[in-house]
Tab-separated table of C-alpha atoms in Angstrom:
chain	number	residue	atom	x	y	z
A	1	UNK	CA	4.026	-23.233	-53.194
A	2	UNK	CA	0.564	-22.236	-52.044
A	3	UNK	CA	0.609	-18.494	-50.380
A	4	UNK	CA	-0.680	-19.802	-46.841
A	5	UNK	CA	2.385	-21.563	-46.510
A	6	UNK	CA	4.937	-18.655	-47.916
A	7	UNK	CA	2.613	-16.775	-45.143
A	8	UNK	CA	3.528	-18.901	-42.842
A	9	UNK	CA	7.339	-19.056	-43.940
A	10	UNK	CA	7.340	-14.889	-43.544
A	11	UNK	CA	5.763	-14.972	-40.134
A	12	UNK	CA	7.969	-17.566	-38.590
A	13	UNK	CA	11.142	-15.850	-40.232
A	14	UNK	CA	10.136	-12.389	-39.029
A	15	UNK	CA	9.034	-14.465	-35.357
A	16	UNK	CA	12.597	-15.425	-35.412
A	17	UNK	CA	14.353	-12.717	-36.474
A	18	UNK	CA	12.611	-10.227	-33.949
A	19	UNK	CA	13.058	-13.162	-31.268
A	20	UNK	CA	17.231	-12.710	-32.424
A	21	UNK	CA	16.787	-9.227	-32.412
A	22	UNK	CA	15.432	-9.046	-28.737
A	23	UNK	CA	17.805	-11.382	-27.568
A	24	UNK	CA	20.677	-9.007	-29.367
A	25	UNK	CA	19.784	-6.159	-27.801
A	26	UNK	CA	19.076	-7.878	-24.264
A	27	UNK	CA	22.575	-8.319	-23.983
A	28	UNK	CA	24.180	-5.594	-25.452
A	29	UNK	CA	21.388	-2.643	-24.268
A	30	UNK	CA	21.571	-0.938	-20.732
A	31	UNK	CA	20.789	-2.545	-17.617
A	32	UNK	CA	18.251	-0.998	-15.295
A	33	UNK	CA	18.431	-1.797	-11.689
A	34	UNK	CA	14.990	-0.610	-10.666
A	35	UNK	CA	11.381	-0.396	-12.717
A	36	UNK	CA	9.849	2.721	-11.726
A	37	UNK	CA	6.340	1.153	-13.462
A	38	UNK	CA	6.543	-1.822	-11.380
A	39	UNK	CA	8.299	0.092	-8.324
A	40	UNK	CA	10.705	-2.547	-7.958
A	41	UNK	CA	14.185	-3.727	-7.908
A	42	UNK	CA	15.573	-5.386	-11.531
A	43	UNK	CA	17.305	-9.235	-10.757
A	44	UNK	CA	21.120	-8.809	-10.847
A	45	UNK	CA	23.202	-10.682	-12.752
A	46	UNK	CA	23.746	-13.813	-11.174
A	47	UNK	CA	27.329	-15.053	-9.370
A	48	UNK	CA	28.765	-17.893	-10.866
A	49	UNK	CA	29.641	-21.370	-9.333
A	50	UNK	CA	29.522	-24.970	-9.859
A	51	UNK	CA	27.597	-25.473	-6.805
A	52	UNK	CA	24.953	-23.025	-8.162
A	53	UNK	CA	25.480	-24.789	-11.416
A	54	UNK	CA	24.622	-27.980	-10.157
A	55	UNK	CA	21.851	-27.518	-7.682
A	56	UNK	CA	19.843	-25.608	-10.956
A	57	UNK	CA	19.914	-22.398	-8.780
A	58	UNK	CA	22.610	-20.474	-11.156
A	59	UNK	CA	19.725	-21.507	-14.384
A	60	UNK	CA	16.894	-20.155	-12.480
A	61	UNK	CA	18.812	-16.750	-11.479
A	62	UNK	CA	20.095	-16.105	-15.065
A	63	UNK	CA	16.573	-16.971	-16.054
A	64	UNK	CA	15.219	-14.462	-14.189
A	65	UNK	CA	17.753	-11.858	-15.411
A	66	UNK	CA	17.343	-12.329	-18.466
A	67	UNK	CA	13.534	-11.588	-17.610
A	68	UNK	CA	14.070	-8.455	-16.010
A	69	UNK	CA	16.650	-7.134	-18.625
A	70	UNK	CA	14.400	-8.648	-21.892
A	71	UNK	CA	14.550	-5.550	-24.087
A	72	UNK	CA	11.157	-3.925	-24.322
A	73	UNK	CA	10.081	-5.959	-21.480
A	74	UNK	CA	7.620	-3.811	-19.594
A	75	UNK	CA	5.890	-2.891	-23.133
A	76	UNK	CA	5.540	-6.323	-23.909
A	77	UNK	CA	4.167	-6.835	-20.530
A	78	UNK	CA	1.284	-3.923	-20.853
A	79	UNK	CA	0.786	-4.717	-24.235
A	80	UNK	CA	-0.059	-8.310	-23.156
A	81	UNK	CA	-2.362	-7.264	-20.336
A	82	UNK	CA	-4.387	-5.370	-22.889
A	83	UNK	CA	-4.717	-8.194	-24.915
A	84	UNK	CA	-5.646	-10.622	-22.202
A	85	UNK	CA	-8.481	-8.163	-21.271
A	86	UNK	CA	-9.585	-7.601	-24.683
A	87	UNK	CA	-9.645	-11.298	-24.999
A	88	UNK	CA	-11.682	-11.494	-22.072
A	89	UNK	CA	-8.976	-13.494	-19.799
A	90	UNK	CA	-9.517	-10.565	-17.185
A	91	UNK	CA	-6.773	-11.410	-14.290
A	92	UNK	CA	-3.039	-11.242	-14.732
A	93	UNK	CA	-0.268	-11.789	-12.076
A	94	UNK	CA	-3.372	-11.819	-9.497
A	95	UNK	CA	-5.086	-8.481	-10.502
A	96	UNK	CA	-8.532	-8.570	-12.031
A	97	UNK	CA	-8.739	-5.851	-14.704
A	98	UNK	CA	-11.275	-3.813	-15.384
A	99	UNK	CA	-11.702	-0.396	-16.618
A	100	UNK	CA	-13.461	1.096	-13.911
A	101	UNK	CA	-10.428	-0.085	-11.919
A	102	UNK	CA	-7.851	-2.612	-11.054
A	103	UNK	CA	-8.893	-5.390	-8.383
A	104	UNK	CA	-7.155	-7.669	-5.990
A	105	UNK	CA	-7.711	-11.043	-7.593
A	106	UNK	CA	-6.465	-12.835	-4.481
A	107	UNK	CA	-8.705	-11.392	-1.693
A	108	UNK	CA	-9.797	-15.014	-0.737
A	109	UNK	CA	-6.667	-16.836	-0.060
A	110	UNK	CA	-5.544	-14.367	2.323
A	111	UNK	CA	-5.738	-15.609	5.760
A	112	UNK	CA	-5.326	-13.046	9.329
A	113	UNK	CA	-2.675	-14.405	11.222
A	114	UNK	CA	-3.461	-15.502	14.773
A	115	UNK	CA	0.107	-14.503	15.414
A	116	UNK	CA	-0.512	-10.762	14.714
A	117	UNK	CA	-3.928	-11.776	16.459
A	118	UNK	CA	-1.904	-12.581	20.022
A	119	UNK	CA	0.567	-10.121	19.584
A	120	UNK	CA	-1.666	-7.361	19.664
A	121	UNK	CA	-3.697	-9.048	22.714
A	122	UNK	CA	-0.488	-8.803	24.169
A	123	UNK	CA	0.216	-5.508	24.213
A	124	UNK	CA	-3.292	-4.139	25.130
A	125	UNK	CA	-2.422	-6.508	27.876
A	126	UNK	CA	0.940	-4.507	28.929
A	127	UNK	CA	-0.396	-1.035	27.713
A	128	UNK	CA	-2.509	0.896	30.483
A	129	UNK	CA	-4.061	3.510	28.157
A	130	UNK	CA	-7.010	2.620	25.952
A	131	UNK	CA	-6.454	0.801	22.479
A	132	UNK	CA	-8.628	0.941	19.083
A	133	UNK	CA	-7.888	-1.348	16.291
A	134	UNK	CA	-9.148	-0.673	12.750
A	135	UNK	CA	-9.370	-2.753	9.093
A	136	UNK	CA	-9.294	-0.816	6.536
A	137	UNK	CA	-10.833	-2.948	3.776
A	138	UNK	CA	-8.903	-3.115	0.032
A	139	UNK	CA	-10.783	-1.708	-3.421
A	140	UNK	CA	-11.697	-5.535	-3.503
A	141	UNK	CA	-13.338	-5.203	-0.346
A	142	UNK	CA	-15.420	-2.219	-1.262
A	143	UNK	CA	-15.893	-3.356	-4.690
A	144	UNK	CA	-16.018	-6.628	-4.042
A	145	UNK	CA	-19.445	-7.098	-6.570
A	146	UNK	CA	-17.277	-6.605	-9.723
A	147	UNK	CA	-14.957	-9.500	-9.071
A	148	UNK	CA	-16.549	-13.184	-10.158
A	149	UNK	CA	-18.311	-14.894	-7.020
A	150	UNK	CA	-15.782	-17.734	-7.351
A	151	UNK	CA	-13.066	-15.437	-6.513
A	152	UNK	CA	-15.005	-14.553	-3.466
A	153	UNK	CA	-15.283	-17.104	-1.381
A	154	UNK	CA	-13.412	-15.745	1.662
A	155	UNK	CA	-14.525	-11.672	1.108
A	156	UNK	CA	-13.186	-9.147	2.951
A	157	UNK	CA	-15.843	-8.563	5.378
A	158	UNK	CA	-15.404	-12.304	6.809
A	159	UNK	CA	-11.676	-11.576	7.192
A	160	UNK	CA	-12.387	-8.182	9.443
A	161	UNK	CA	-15.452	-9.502	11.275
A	162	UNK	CA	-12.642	-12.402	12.309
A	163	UNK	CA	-10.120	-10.471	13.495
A	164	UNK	CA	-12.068	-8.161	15.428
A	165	UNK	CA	-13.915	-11.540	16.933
A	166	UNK	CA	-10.606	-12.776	17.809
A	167	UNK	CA	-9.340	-9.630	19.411
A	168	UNK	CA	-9.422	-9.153	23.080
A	169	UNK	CA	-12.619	-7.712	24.925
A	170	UNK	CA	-11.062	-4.807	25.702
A	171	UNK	CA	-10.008	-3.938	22.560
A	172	UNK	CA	-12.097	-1.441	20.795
A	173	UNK	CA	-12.981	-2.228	17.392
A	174	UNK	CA	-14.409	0.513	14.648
A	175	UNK	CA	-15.553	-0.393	11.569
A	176	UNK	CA	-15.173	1.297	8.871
A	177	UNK	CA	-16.432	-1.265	5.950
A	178	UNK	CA	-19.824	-0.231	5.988
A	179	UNK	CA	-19.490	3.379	5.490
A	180	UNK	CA	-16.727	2.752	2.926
A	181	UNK	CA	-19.469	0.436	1.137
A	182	UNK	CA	-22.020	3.085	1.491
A	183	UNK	CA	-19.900	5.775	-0.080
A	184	UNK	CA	-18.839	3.332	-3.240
A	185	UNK	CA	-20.120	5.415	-5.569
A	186	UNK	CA	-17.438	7.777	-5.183
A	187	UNK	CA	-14.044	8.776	-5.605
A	188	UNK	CA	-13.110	7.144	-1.977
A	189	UNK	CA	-10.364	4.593	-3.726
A	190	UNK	CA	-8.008	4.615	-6.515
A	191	UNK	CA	-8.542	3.042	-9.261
A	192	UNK	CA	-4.960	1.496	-9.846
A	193	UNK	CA	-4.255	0.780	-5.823
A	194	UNK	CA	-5.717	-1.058	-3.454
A	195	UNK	CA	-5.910	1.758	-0.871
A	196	UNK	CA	-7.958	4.317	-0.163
A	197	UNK	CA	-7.976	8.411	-1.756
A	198	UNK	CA	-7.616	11.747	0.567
A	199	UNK	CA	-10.856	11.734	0.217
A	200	UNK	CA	-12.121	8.070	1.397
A	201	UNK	CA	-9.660	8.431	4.214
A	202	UNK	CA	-11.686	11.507	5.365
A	203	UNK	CA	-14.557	9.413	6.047
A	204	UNK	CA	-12.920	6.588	8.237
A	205	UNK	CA	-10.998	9.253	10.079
A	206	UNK	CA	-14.554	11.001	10.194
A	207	UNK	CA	-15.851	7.265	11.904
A	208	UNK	CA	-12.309	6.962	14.242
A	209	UNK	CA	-11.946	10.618	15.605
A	210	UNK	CA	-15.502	10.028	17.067
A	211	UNK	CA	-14.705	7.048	19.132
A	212	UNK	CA	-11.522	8.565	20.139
A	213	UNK	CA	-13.552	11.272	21.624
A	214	UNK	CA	-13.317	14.524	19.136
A	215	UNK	CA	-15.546	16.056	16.863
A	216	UNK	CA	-14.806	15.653	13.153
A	217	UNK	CA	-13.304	18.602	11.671
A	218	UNK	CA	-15.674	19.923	8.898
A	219	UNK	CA	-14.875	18.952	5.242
A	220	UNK	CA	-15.778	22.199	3.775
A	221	UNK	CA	-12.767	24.127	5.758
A	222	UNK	CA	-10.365	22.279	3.927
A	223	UNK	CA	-8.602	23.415	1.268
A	224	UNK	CA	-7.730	20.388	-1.392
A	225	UNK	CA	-4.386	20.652	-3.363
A	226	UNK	CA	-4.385	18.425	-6.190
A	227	UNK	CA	-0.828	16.798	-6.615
A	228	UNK	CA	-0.883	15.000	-9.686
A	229	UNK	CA	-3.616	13.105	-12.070
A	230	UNK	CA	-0.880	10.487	-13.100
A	231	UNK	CA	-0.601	8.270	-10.026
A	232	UNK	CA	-0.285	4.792	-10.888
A	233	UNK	CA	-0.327	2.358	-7.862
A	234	UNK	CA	0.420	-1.356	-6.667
A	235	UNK	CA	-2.209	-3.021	-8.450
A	236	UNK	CA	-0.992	-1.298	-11.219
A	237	UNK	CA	2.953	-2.055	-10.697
A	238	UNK	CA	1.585	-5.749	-10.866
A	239	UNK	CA	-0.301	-5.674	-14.606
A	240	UNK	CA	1.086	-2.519	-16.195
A	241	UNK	CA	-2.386	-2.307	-17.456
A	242	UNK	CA	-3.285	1.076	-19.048
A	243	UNK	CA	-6.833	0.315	-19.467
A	244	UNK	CA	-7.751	2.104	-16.655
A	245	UNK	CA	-7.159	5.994	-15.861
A	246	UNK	CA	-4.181	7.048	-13.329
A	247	UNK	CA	-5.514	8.556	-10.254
A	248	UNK	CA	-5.402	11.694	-8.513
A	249	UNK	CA	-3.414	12.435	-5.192
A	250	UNK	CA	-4.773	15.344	-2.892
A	251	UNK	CA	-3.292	16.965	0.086
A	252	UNK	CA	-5.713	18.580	2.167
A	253	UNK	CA	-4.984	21.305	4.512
A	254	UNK	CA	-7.317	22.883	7.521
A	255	UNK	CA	-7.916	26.477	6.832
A	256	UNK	CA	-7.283	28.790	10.119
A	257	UNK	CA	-6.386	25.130	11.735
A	258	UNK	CA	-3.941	23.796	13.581
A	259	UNK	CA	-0.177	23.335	12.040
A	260	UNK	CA	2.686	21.141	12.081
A	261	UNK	CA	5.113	22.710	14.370
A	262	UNK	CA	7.847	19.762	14.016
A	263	UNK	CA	8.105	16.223	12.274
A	264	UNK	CA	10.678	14.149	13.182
A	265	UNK	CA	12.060	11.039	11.496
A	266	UNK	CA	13.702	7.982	13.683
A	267	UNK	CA	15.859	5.579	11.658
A	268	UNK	CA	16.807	2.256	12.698
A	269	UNK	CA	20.655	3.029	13.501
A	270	UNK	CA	19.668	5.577	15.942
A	271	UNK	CA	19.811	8.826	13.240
A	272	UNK	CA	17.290	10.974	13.304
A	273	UNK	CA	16.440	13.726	10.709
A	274	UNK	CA	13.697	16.660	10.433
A	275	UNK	CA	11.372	16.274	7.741
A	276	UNK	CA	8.162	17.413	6.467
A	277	UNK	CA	4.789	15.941	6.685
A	278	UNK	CA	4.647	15.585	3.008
A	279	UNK	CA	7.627	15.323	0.612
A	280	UNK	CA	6.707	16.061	-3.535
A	281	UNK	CA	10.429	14.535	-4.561
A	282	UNK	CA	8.541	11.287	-4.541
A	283	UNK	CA	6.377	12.120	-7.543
A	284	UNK	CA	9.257	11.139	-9.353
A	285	UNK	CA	9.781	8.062	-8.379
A	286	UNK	CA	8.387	4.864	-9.038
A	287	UNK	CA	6.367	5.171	-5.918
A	288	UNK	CA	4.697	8.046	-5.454
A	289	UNK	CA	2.004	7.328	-3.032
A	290	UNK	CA	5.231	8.114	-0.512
A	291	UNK	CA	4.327	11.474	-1.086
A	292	UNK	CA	2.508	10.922	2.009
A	293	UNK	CA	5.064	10.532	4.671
A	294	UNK	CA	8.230	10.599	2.349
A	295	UNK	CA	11.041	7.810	3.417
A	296	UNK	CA	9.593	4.939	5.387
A	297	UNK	CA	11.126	5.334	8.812
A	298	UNK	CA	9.977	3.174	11.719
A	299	UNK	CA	9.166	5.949	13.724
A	300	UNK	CA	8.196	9.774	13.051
A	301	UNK	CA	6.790	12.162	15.759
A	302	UNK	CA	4.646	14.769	15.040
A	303	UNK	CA	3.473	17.863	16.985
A	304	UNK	CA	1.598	20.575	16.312
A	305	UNK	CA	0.422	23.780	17.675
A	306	UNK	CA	-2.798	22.374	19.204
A	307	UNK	CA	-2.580	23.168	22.759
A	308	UNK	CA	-4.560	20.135	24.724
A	309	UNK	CA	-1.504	17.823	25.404
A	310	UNK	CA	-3.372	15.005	23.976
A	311	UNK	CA	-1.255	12.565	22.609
A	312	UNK	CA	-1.697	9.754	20.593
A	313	UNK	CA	0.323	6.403	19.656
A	314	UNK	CA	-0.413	5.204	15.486
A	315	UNK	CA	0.701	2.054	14.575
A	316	UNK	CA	0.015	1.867	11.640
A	317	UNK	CA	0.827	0.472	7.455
A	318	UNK	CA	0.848	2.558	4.263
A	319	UNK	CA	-3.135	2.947	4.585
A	320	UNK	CA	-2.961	5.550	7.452
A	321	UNK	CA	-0.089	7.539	5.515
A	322	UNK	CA	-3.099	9.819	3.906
A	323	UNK	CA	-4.945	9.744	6.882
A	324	UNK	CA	-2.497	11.189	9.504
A	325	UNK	CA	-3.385	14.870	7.548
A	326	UNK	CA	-6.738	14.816	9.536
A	327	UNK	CA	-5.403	14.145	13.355
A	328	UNK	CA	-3.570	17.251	13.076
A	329	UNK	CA	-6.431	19.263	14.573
A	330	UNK	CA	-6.922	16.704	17.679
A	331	UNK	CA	-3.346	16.423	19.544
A	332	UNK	CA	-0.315	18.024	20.497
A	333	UNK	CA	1.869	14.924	19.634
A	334	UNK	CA	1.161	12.103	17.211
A	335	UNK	CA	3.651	9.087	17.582
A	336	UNK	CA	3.547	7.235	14.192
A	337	UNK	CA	5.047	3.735	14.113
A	338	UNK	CA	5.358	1.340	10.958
A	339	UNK	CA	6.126	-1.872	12.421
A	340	UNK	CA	6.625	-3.488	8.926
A	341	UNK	CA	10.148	-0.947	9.359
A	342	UNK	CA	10.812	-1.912	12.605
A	343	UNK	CA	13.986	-3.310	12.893
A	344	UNK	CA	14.610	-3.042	16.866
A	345	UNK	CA	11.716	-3.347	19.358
A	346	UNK	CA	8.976	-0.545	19.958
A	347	UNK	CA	10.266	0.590	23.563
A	348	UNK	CA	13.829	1.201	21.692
A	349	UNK	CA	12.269	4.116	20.190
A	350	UNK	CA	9.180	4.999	22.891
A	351	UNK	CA	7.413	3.708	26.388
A	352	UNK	CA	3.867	3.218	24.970
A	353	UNK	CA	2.053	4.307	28.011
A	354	UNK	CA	2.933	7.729	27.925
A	355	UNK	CA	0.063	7.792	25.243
A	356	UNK	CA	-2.825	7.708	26.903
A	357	UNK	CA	-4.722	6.246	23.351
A	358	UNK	CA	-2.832	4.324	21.042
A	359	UNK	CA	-4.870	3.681	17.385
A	360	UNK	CA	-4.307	0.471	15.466
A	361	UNK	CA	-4.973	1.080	11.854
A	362	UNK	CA	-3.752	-1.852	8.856
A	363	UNK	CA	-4.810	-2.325	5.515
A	364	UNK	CA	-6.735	-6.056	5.816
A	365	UNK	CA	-4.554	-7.266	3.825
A	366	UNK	CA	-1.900	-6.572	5.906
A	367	UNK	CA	-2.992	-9.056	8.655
A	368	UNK	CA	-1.640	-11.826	6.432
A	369	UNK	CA	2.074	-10.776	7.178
A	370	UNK	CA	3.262	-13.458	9.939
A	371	UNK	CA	5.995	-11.334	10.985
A	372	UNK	CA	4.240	-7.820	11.157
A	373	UNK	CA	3.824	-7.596	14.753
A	374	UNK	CA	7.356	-9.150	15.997
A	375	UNK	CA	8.531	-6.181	17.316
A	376	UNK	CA	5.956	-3.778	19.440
A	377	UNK	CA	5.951	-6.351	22.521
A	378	UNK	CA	10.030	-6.936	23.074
């Protein structure tokens, strides 16, 4: 027998035996029910029936179990990622990987729903104080260059120069893209998310606050706490690529400023709880970008000890968490309102118009979800 094929006989037995082995300890090792790398919930074992059994929905359930629960599964899945990049095949469950930093593969075949389009016409329509909208663009909006032009065909800056066209007149729109573009060549996104750092939110809340009316509170009287260095975000819970190095999370505070007097947290049964601004616990989970924030409520009032009775109305997605640590110095009240949270309408938790600005602010990409607005009009 020649020794190619005995080396083929040893590879295909030890292929087969590990294969056994996996499959062994699949079913007889512990069963997670969340992956803090990919920040998500683990597929339960499925329910038996014969309708299930006969419609091929029971297979496809157990299938995906048995994906989830594969022993080893998330190393095989980073070790495969490096691989694919090393073998130049660069995008993997729609991230483009790089090692300056992970990319939204899919920018282009997002499309802005004319729903969210209407219902935010709608309630500038209803709403007698004066409204601002603003895109935040994605890390593939701002570095948008490093992703293959055929993967650009719909860029980011089409998408937001569309919604803003499509908004109503009275609307006002600030953008936000160009400054971000201008500022690219630093640390102004992470590298393993698609949103933007303590520090690139400083600069759009440096564009906003102007057009709301305020002058920008100074960079240099902040004092920067770093967090941690080992953030790994949603681009990352997609690829579990370690190619590229975790991130940094800052909390910035205003030196002689303005405080937080109270921060209040409204949950969808009615509850409501004190919190704080910022909660640390959540460095330890598989999400910690809700540092900023803490639990995702669908409503949290702030005030402060700034003494102007301003008051102003955010609605808002997970891009404004890191941003909200800059209004401080500007109003008495902030009214913060994740309608992606929402379960009840908007006027179940406040009357709008006793706001006398209320600030738009989504992630781009967020102006995909048909159902994001279903709530702030009823």
């Amino acid at each position: 027998m020649k020794i190619s094929e005995i080396s083929g006989k040893i590879t295909a037995f030890m292929t087969l035996t590990a294969l056994i082995a996996g499959f062994i300890l699949t079913v007889t090792g512990k069963k997670d029910d969340f992956s803090l790398n990919e920040n998500r919930k683990l597929v339960s074992f499925p329910e038996f029936s014969l309708t299930a059994l006969t419609d091929g929905t029971y297979g496809k359930q157990l299938n995906q179990y048995i994906t989830d629960h594969f022993f080893g599964r998330e190393k095989w899945v980073s070790v495969q990622a490096d691989i694919n990049s090393y073998m130049g095949e660069k995008i993997m469950n729609g991230v483009y990987m790089d090692s300056k930093g992970l990319l939204d593969a899919e920018v282009s075949s997002r499309k802005i729903s004319r729903k969210n389009i209407e219902a935010v016409n709608k309630f500038f329509g209803n709403y007698i104080g004066t409204a601002y909208f603003t895109a935040v663009p994605t890390t593939s909006g701002i570095y948008g260059d490093r992703l293959p032009e055929y993967l650009m065909t719909n860029p980011e800056k089409n998408q937001i120069d569309f919604l803003y066209d499509n908004l109503t007149d009275g609307i006002r729109t600030i953008d936000t893209y160009n400054i971000l573009r201008m500022l690219n060549d630093n640390y102004i996104c992470y590298r393993n998310d698609t949103r933007l750092t303590s520090y690139g939110a400083y600069y759009v809340y440096k564009t906003v606050i102007q057009k709301l009316g305020f002058r920008p509170s100074s960079y240099d009287k902040y004092t920067i706490k770093h967090i941690t260095s080992d953030f790994r975000g949603n681009l990352y819970n997609r690829c579990l690529y370690n190619g590229t190095e975790p991130d940094i999370l800052d909390i910035y505070t205003y030196s002689g400023g303005a405080e937080v007097t109270s921060c209040t947290a409204y949950c969808n049964n009615g509850m409501t709880y004190r919190k704080t601004l910022n909660d640390e616990k959540f460095l330890e989970s598989g999400d910690m970008y809700r540092m900023y924030l803490g639990n995702e409520e669908p409503f949290i009032r702030i005030k402060t000890s700034v003494n102007n009775e301003k008051k102003l109305l955010l609605i808002k997605d997970s891009y404004a968490d890191c941003f909200i640590q800059f209004l401080i110095q500007h109003y008495s009240e902030i009214a913060v309102v994740s309608p992606e949270h929402m379960e009840k309408p908007l006027s179940s938790f406040i009357n709008p118009d006793n706001y006398e600005q209320t600030l738009f602010l989504f992630g781009i990409d967020s102006m995909g979800n048909e159902n994001l607005f279903d709530l702030i009009n009823r």
